[in-house]
Structures are given as C-alpha cells and as structure tokens.
Short mmCIF file of C-alpha atoms and ligand atoms in Angstrom, two decimals:
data_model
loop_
_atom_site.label_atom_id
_atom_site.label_comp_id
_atom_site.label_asym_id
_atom_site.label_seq_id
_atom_site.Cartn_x
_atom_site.Cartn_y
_atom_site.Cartn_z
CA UNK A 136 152.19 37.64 54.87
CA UNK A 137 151.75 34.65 56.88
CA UNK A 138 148.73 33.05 58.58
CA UNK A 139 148.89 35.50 61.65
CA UNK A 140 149.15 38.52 59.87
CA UNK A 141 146.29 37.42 57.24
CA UNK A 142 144.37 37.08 60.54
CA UNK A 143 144.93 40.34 62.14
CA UNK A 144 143.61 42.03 58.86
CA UNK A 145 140.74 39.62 58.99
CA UNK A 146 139.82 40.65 62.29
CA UNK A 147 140.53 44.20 62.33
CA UNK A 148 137.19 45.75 60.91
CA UNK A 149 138.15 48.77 62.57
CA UNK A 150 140.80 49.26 59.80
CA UNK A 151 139.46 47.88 56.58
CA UNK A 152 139.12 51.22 54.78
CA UNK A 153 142.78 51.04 54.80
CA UNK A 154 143.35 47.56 54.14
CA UNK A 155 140.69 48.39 50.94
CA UNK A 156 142.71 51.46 49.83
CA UNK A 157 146.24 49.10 49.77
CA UNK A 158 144.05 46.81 47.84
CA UNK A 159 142.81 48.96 45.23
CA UNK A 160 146.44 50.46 44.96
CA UNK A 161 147.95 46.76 44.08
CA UNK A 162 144.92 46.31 41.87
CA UNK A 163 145.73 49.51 40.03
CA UNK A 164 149.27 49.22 39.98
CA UNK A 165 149.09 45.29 38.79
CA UNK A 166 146.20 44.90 36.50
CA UNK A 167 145.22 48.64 35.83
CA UNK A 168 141.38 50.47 35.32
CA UNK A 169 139.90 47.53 33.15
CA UNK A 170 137.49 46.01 34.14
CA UNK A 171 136.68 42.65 32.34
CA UNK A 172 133.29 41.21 31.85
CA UNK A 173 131.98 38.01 31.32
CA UNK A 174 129.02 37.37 30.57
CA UNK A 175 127.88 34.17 32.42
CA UNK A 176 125.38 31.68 31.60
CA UNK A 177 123.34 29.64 33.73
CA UNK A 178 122.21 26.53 31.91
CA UNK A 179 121.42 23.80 33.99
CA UNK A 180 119.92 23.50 37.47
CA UNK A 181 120.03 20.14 37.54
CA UNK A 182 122.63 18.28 40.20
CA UNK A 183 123.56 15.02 41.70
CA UNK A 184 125.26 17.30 44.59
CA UNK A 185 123.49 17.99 48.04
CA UNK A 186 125.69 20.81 49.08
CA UNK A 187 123.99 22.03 52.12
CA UNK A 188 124.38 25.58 51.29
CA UNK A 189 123.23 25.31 48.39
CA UNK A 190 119.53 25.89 46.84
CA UNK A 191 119.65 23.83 43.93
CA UNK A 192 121.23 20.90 45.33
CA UNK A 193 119.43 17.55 44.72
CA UNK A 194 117.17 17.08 47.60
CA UNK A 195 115.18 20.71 47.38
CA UNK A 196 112.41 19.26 45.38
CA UNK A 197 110.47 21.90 45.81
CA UNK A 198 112.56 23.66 42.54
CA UNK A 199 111.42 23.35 38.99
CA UNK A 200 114.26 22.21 37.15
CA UNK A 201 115.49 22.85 33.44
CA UNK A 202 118.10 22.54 31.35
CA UNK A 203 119.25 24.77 28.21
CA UNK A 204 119.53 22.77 25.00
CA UNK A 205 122.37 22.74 23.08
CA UNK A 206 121.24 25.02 20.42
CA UNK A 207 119.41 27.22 22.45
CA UNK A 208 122.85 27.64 24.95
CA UNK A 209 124.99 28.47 21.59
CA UNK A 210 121.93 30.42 20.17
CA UNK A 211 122.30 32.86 23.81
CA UNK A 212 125.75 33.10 23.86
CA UNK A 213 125.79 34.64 20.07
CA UNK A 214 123.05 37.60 21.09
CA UNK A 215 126.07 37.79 24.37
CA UNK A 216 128.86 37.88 21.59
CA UNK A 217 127.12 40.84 19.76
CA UNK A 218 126.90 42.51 22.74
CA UNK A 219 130.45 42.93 23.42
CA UNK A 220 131.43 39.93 25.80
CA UNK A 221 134.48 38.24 25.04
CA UNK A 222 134.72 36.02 27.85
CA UNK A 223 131.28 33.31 28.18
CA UNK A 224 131.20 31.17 31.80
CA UNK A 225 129.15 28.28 31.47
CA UNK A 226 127.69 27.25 34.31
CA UNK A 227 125.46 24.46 35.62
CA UNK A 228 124.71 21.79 38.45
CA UNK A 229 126.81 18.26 37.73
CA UNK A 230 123.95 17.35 35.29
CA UNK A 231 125.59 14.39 33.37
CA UNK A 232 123.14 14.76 30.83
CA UNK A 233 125.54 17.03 29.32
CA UNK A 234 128.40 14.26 28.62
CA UNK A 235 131.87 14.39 27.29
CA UNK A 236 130.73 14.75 23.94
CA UNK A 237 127.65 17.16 24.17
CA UNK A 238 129.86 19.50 26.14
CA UNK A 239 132.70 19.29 23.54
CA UNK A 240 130.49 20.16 20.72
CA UNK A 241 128.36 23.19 22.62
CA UNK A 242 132.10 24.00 23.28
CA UNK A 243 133.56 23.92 19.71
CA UNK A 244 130.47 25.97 18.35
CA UNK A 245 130.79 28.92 20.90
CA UNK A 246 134.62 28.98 20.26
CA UNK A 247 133.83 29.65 16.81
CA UNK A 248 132.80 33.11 17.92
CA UNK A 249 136.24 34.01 18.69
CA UNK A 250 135.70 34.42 22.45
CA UNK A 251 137.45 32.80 25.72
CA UNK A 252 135.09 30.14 27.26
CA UNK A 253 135.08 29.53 30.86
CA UNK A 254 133.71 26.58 32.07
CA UNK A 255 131.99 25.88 35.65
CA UNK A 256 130.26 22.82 35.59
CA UNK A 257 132.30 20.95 38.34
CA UNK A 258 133.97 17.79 39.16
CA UNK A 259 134.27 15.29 35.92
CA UNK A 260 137.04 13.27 35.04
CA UNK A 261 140.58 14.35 33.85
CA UNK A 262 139.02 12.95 30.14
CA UNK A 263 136.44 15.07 30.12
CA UNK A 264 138.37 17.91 31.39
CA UNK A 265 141.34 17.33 28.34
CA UNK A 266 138.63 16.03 26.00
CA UNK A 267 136.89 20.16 26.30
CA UNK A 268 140.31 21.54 26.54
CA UNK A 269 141.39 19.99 23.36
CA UNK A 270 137.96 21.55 21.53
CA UNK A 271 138.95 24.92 23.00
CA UNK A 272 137.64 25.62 26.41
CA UNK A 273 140.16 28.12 28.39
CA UNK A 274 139.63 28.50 31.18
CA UNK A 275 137.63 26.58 34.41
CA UNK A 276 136.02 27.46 37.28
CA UNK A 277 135.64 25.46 40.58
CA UNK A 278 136.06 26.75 44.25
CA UNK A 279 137.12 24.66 46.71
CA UNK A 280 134.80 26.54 49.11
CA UNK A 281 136.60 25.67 52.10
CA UNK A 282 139.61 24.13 52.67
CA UNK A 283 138.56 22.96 56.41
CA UNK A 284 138.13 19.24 54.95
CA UNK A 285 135.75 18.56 58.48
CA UNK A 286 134.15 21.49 57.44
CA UNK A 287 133.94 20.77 53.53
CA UNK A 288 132.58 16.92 54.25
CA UNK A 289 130.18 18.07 56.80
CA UNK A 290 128.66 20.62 54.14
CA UNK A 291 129.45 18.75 50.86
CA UNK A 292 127.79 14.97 51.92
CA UNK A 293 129.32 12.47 49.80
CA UNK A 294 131.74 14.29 48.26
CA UNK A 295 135.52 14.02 48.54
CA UNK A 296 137.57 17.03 49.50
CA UNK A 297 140.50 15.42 47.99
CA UNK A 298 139.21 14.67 44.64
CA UNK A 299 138.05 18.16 44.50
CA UNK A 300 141.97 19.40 44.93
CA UNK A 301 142.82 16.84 42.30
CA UNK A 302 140.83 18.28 39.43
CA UNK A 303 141.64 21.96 40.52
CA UNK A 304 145.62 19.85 39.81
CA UNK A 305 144.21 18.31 37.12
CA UNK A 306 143.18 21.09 35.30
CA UNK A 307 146.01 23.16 36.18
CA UNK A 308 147.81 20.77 34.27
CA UNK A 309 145.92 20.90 31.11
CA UNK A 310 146.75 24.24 31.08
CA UNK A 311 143.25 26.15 31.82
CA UNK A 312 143.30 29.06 33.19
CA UNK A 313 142.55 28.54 36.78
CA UNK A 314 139.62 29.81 38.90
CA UNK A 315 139.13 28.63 42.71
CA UNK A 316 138.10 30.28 45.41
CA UNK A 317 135.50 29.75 48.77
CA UNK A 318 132.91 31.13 50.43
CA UNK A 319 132.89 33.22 53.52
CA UNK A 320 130.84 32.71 56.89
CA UNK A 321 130.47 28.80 56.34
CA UNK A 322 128.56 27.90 59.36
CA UNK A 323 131.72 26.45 61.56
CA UNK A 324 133.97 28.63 59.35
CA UNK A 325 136.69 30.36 61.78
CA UNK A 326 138.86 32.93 60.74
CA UNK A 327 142.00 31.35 60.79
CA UNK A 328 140.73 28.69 58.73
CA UNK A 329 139.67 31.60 56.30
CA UNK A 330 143.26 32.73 56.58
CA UNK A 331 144.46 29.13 55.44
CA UNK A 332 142.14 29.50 52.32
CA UNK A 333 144.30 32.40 51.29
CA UNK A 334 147.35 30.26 51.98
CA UNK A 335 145.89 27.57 49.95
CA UNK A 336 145.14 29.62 46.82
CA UNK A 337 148.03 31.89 46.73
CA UNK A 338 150.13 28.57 46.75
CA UNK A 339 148.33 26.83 44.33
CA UNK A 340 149.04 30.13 42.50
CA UNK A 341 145.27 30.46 40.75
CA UNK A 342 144.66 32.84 38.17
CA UNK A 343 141.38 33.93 39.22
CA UNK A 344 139.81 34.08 42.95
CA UNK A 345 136.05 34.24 43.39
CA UNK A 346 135.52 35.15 46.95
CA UNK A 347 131.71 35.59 48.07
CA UNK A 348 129.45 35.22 51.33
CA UNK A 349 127.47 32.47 52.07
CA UNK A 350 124.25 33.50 51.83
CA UNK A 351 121.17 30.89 53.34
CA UNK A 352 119.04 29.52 51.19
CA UNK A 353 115.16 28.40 52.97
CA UNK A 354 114.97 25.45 50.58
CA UNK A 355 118.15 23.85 52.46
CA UNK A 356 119.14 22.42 55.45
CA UNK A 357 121.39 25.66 56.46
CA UNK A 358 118.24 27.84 56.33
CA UNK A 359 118.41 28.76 59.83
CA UNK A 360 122.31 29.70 59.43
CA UNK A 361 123.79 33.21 60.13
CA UNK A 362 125.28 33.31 56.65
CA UNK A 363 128.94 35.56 56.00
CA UNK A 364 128.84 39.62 56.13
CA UNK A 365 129.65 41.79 52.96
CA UNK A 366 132.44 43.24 54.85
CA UNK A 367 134.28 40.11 55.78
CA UNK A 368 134.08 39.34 52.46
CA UNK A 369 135.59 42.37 51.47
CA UNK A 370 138.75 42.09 53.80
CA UNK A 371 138.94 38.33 52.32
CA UNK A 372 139.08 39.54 48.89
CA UNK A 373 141.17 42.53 49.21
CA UNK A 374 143.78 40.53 51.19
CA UNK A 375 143.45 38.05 48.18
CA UNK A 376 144.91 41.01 45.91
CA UNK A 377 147.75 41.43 48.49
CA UNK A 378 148.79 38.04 48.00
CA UNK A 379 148.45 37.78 44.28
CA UNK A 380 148.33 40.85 42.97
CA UNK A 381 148.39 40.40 39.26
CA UNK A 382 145.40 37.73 39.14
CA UNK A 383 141.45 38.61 38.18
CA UNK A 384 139.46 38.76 41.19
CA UNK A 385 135.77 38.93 40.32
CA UNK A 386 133.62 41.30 42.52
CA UNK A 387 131.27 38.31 43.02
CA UNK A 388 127.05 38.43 42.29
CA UNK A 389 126.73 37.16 46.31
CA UNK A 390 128.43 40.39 47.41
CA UNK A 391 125.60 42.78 45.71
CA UNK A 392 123.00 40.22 47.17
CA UNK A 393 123.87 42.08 50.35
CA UNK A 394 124.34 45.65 49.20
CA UNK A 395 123.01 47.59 46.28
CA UNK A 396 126.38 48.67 46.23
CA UNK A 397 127.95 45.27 46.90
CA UNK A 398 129.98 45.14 43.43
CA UNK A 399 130.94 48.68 43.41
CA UNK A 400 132.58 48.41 46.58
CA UNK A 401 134.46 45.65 45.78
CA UNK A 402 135.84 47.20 42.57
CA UNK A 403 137.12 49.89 45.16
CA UNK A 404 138.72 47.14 47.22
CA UNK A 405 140.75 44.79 44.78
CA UNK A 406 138.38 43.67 42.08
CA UNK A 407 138.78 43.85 38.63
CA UNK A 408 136.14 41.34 37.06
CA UNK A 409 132.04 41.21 36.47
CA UNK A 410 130.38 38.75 35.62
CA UNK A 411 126.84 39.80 34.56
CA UNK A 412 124.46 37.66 33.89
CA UNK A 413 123.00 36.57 30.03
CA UNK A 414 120.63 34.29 31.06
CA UNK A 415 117.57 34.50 29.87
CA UNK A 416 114.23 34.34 31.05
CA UNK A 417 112.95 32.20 33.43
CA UNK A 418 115.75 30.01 33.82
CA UNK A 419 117.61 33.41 35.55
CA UNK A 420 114.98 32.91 38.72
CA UNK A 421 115.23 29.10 38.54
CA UNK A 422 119.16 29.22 38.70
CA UNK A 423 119.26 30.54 42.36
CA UNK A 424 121.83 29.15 44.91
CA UNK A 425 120.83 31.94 47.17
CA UNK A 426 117.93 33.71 48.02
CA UNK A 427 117.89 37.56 47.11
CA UNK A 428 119.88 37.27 43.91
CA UNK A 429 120.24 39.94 41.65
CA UNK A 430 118.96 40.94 38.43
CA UNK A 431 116.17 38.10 37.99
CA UNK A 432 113.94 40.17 36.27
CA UNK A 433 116.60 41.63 34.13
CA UNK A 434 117.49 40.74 29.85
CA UNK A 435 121.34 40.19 29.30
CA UNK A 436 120.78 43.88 27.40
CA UNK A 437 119.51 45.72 30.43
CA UNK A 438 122.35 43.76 32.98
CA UNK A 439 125.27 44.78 30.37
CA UNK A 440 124.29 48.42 29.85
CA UNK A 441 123.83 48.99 33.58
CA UNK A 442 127.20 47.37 35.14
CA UNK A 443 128.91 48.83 32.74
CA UNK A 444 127.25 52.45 33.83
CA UNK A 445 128.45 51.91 37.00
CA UNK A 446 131.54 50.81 35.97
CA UNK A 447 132.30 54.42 34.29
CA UNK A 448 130.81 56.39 37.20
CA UNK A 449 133.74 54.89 39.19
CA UNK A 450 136.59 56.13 36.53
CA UNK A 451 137.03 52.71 35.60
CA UNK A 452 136.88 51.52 31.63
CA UNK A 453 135.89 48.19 30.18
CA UNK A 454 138.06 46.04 29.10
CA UNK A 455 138.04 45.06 25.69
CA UNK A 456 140.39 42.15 25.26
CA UNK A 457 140.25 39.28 26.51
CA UNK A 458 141.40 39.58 30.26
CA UNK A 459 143.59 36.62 31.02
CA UNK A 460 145.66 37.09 33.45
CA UNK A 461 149.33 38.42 33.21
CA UNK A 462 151.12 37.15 35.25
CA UNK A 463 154.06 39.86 36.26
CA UNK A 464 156.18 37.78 39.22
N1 SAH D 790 128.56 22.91 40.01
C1 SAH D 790 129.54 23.94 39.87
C2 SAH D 790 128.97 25.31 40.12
C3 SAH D 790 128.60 25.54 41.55
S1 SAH D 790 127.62 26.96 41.86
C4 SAH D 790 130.70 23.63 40.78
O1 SAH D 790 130.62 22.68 41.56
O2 SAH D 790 131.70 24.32 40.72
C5 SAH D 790 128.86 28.19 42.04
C6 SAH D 790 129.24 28.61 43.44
O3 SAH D 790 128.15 29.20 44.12
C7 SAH D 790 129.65 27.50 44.36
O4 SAH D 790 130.94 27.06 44.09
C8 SAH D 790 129.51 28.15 45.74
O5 SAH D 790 130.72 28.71 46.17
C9 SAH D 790 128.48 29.27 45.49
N2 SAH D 790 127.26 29.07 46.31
C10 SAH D 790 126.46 27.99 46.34
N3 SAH D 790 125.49 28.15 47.28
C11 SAH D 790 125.69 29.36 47.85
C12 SAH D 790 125.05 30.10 48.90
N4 SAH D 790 124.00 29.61 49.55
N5 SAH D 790 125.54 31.31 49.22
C13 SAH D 790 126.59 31.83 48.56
N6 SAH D 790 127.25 31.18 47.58
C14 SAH D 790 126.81 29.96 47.22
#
C-alpha cells in the first residue's frame, strides 16, 4: 500500500468493518489466537518533559508525585511473576533519579525471574540504553507520537524530533526488540500525515506498534482539544497489521478509555497484545496521562483475571510464552 491508499482506508469509515475483518484475518493467519500479556508497571510520575498532551508532564503541579523504590518495583513485579506474566514493561516519566546504574540493577534482579523485560522510560543515552541491554533488558518502548516534526516540536517543547528517531536507531541496533508507535487525533494531526506514520514504522520495520487516541487531559495546556475517536484509531491500527502483519500490536489502555469495549474490539481488528496493569495502589491513579483511565481502583489480581475473561469469551487463548515477535517475511 502506498500513502494514498493508506488514506482512502483512513477516511472511509463507511467501510471499516471490512477493513477490521482483513485485519483480524492477517492477525490470525500471521501471529495466531494468542494473546500475550504484559503486565505493565507504572513506577515513576516524575518528568523533566512538558509534553502538552500529556498529564504528568512537568509543569501540572497540581499532581502528587512518587516514585517506586527499587525494592518495592522488584518486590511488585515478583507477586506479577506468580501470577503468570512473562513479559514486565517498566514504565515511568524521564525521572533521572533512576540512573544508569539503579536501572541496571532493578533490571538484573527482575531478569532473575526468568521473564522478558520491556522497558519505557524514554530518551537516555546510547550508554544507558547498551549499559541495560547488557544486564538483560529485551525489549524497549518509545513512540515517536507523530512523525509531523512541526507538529511533534509544537507539542513536545524542547525536545528534538530527531534525537527521538536516533534512539528508536539506537536501540534497534543494540538489538531490543522494538516498540514505536503514535497517537491519533493530535490536535493539527491530518490524515495523511497519519498515513506517513504508517510509512514511517513499517519502514523502520518495528516489532511492536502501540497505536492509541489522544485523549485531553484538564491539567494541560490541550485541555480544551477535541482529542482522536476510538474508531480512527481502530482503522490506524488495523491498517498497521496490513502492513506488518507478523508484529505484536497491543490493543492499547487509551482505546478502552473510550469504550468499555475498547480492547475487545481491537482484538477483533488486528491486535494481539494486553497490557494490564500491576500497579499497585495509589500510584495506579497518580500515573494518569489521560483522564478516564481504566482500572484505577483495580489490584494487579482483579485486572489479570478479568482481561483474561474476556479474552476467552472472544475464542482467543493466552499466550504462555514469551511473545516476541516472529518475524515470517
Ligand atoms: N516517558 C516515556 C513514557 C511516556 S507515556 C516515553 O517518553 O516513552 C506513554 C505514552 O502515553 C506516550 O508515548 C504517549 O503516546 C501516550 N500519552 C501521553 N499522553 C496522552 C494522552 N493525553 N492521551 C493519550 N495518550 C497519551
């Protein structure tokens, strides 16, 4: 597909049922009825960012902030371990507190529970990223949220587009597992620049593709924004799984914001990931980069047991390995 054709299935909401059934055909015929989990932790809400969008960037001071000590992090990812994850995402705010060598050792201690550890703590130096690769980290997370660069510098103040695309390169290099991806209904965000995020991330070949709405947050100076639709979203994703077919494409937490059903749905249109939440406590409400997020009242227990409820009421099974991706072209 090129850019015009991504468009015309971008547009066309008149056909997306049949744009979601090709999805969910590629999905089954590339990566099957598993479903993976991971089980994702939230442990720092602390950032030096002011992304416009989002609510825990620097400036909203009216947030209570926290961070998850070391031994308490490793301590919640064990009671995760035992109950069945084999993937952890840690995620956080740039919060430096957690340097080179703090991250390295949380690192080596959760690897030690023979699981796959994603990380998703953003932009750092190609040292730090081969410094946590070399104590086991697998995989890493980072969208490039838009690849507009007006759009990205008007949204992300101080930071530099560029360098962004240079640690997603960076960290293909040291050989993570990749995971990019972008938002949807940026304010200024046209379709055909949606279409070139598609472009971008099928050629950069990722292994995983969050795709998710923007979704306005008071606290922020986008408050007053329109913020994406579920269904947009949905054609985004599901043409993502027409592109690359054989990668993990998360049905993403933002999408269920919207719709009870949000997740579901998007396991019916090309997903083939969760990633519940085993956060605990309060730091599950403090950890909110959008308003109306899921589950904030909910234990790791109760968030595992229901996804994966839902996950059997669709026909679909969990997966039990460790659900890299396999690549098949
Ligand atoms: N500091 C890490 C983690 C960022 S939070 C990093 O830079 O990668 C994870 C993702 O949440 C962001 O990449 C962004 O795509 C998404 N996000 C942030 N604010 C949002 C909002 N208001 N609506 C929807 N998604 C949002």
């Amino acid at each position: 597909m090129n850019g015009e054709e991504i468009l015309k299935l971008l547009e066309d909401e008149k056909n997306e049922a049949e744009l979601f059934r090709q999805a969910d055909l590629v999905r089954k015929q590339y990566v099957g009825d598993e479903v993976h989990l991971r089980g994702l932790i939230e442990f720092s809400n602390i950032c030096r960012n002011n992304c416009m969008y989002c609510g825990i960037r620097k400036d909203n001071k009216k947030l209570s902030r926290f961070r998850i000590e070391p031994d308490e992090l490793v301590k919640t990812v064990q009671k995760a371990v035992n109950l069945g994850f084999r993937t952890i995402v840690m995620q956080s705010g740039e919060d430096m507190y957690y340097t080179r060598d703090k991250l390295c050792r949380i690192i080596a201690a959760i690897k030690k529970f023979d699981v796959a550890v994603t990380l998703s703590v953003g932009e750092r130096t190609f040292a730090d990223y081969k410094a946590f690769r070399e104590v086991g980290a697998d995989r890493y997370l980072m969208r490039i949220e838009t690849t507009d660069k007006d759009l990205y510098h008007r949204l992300n103040p101080k930071m530099s587009w560029d360098y962004r695309y240079e640690c997603l390169l960076m960290l293909k290099e040291l050989g993570y597992e990749l995971g990019s991806g972008i938002m949807v209904g940026l304010p200024g965000q046209s379709l055909k620049s949606i279409a070139e995020d598609l472009l971008f991330l099928k050629r950069l070949d990722v292994d995983m593709a969050g795709i998710g709405p923007f979704i306005p947050h008071q606290e922020t100076p986008l408050a007053n924004s329109c913020g994406g639709s579920l269904h947009l979203a949905l054609r985004t994703m599901a043409i993502m799984r027409l592109l690359l077919p054989d990668i993990n494409i998360p049905a993403t937490t933002a999408m269920e914001s919207l719709h009870p059903k949000g997740r579901i749905l998007a396991l019916q249109s090309g997903a083939n990931v969760v990633m519940p939440n085993i956060t605990e406590g309060e730091y599950r409400r403090l950890y909110q980069l959008y308003p109306g997020k899921i589950c904030i009242n909910e234990t790791p227990v109760q968030c595992r047991s229901c996804i994966g409820l839902k996950i059997m009421s669709i026909g679909r099974k969990i997966g039990m390995g460790y659900g890299s991706r396999k690549k098949v072209l």
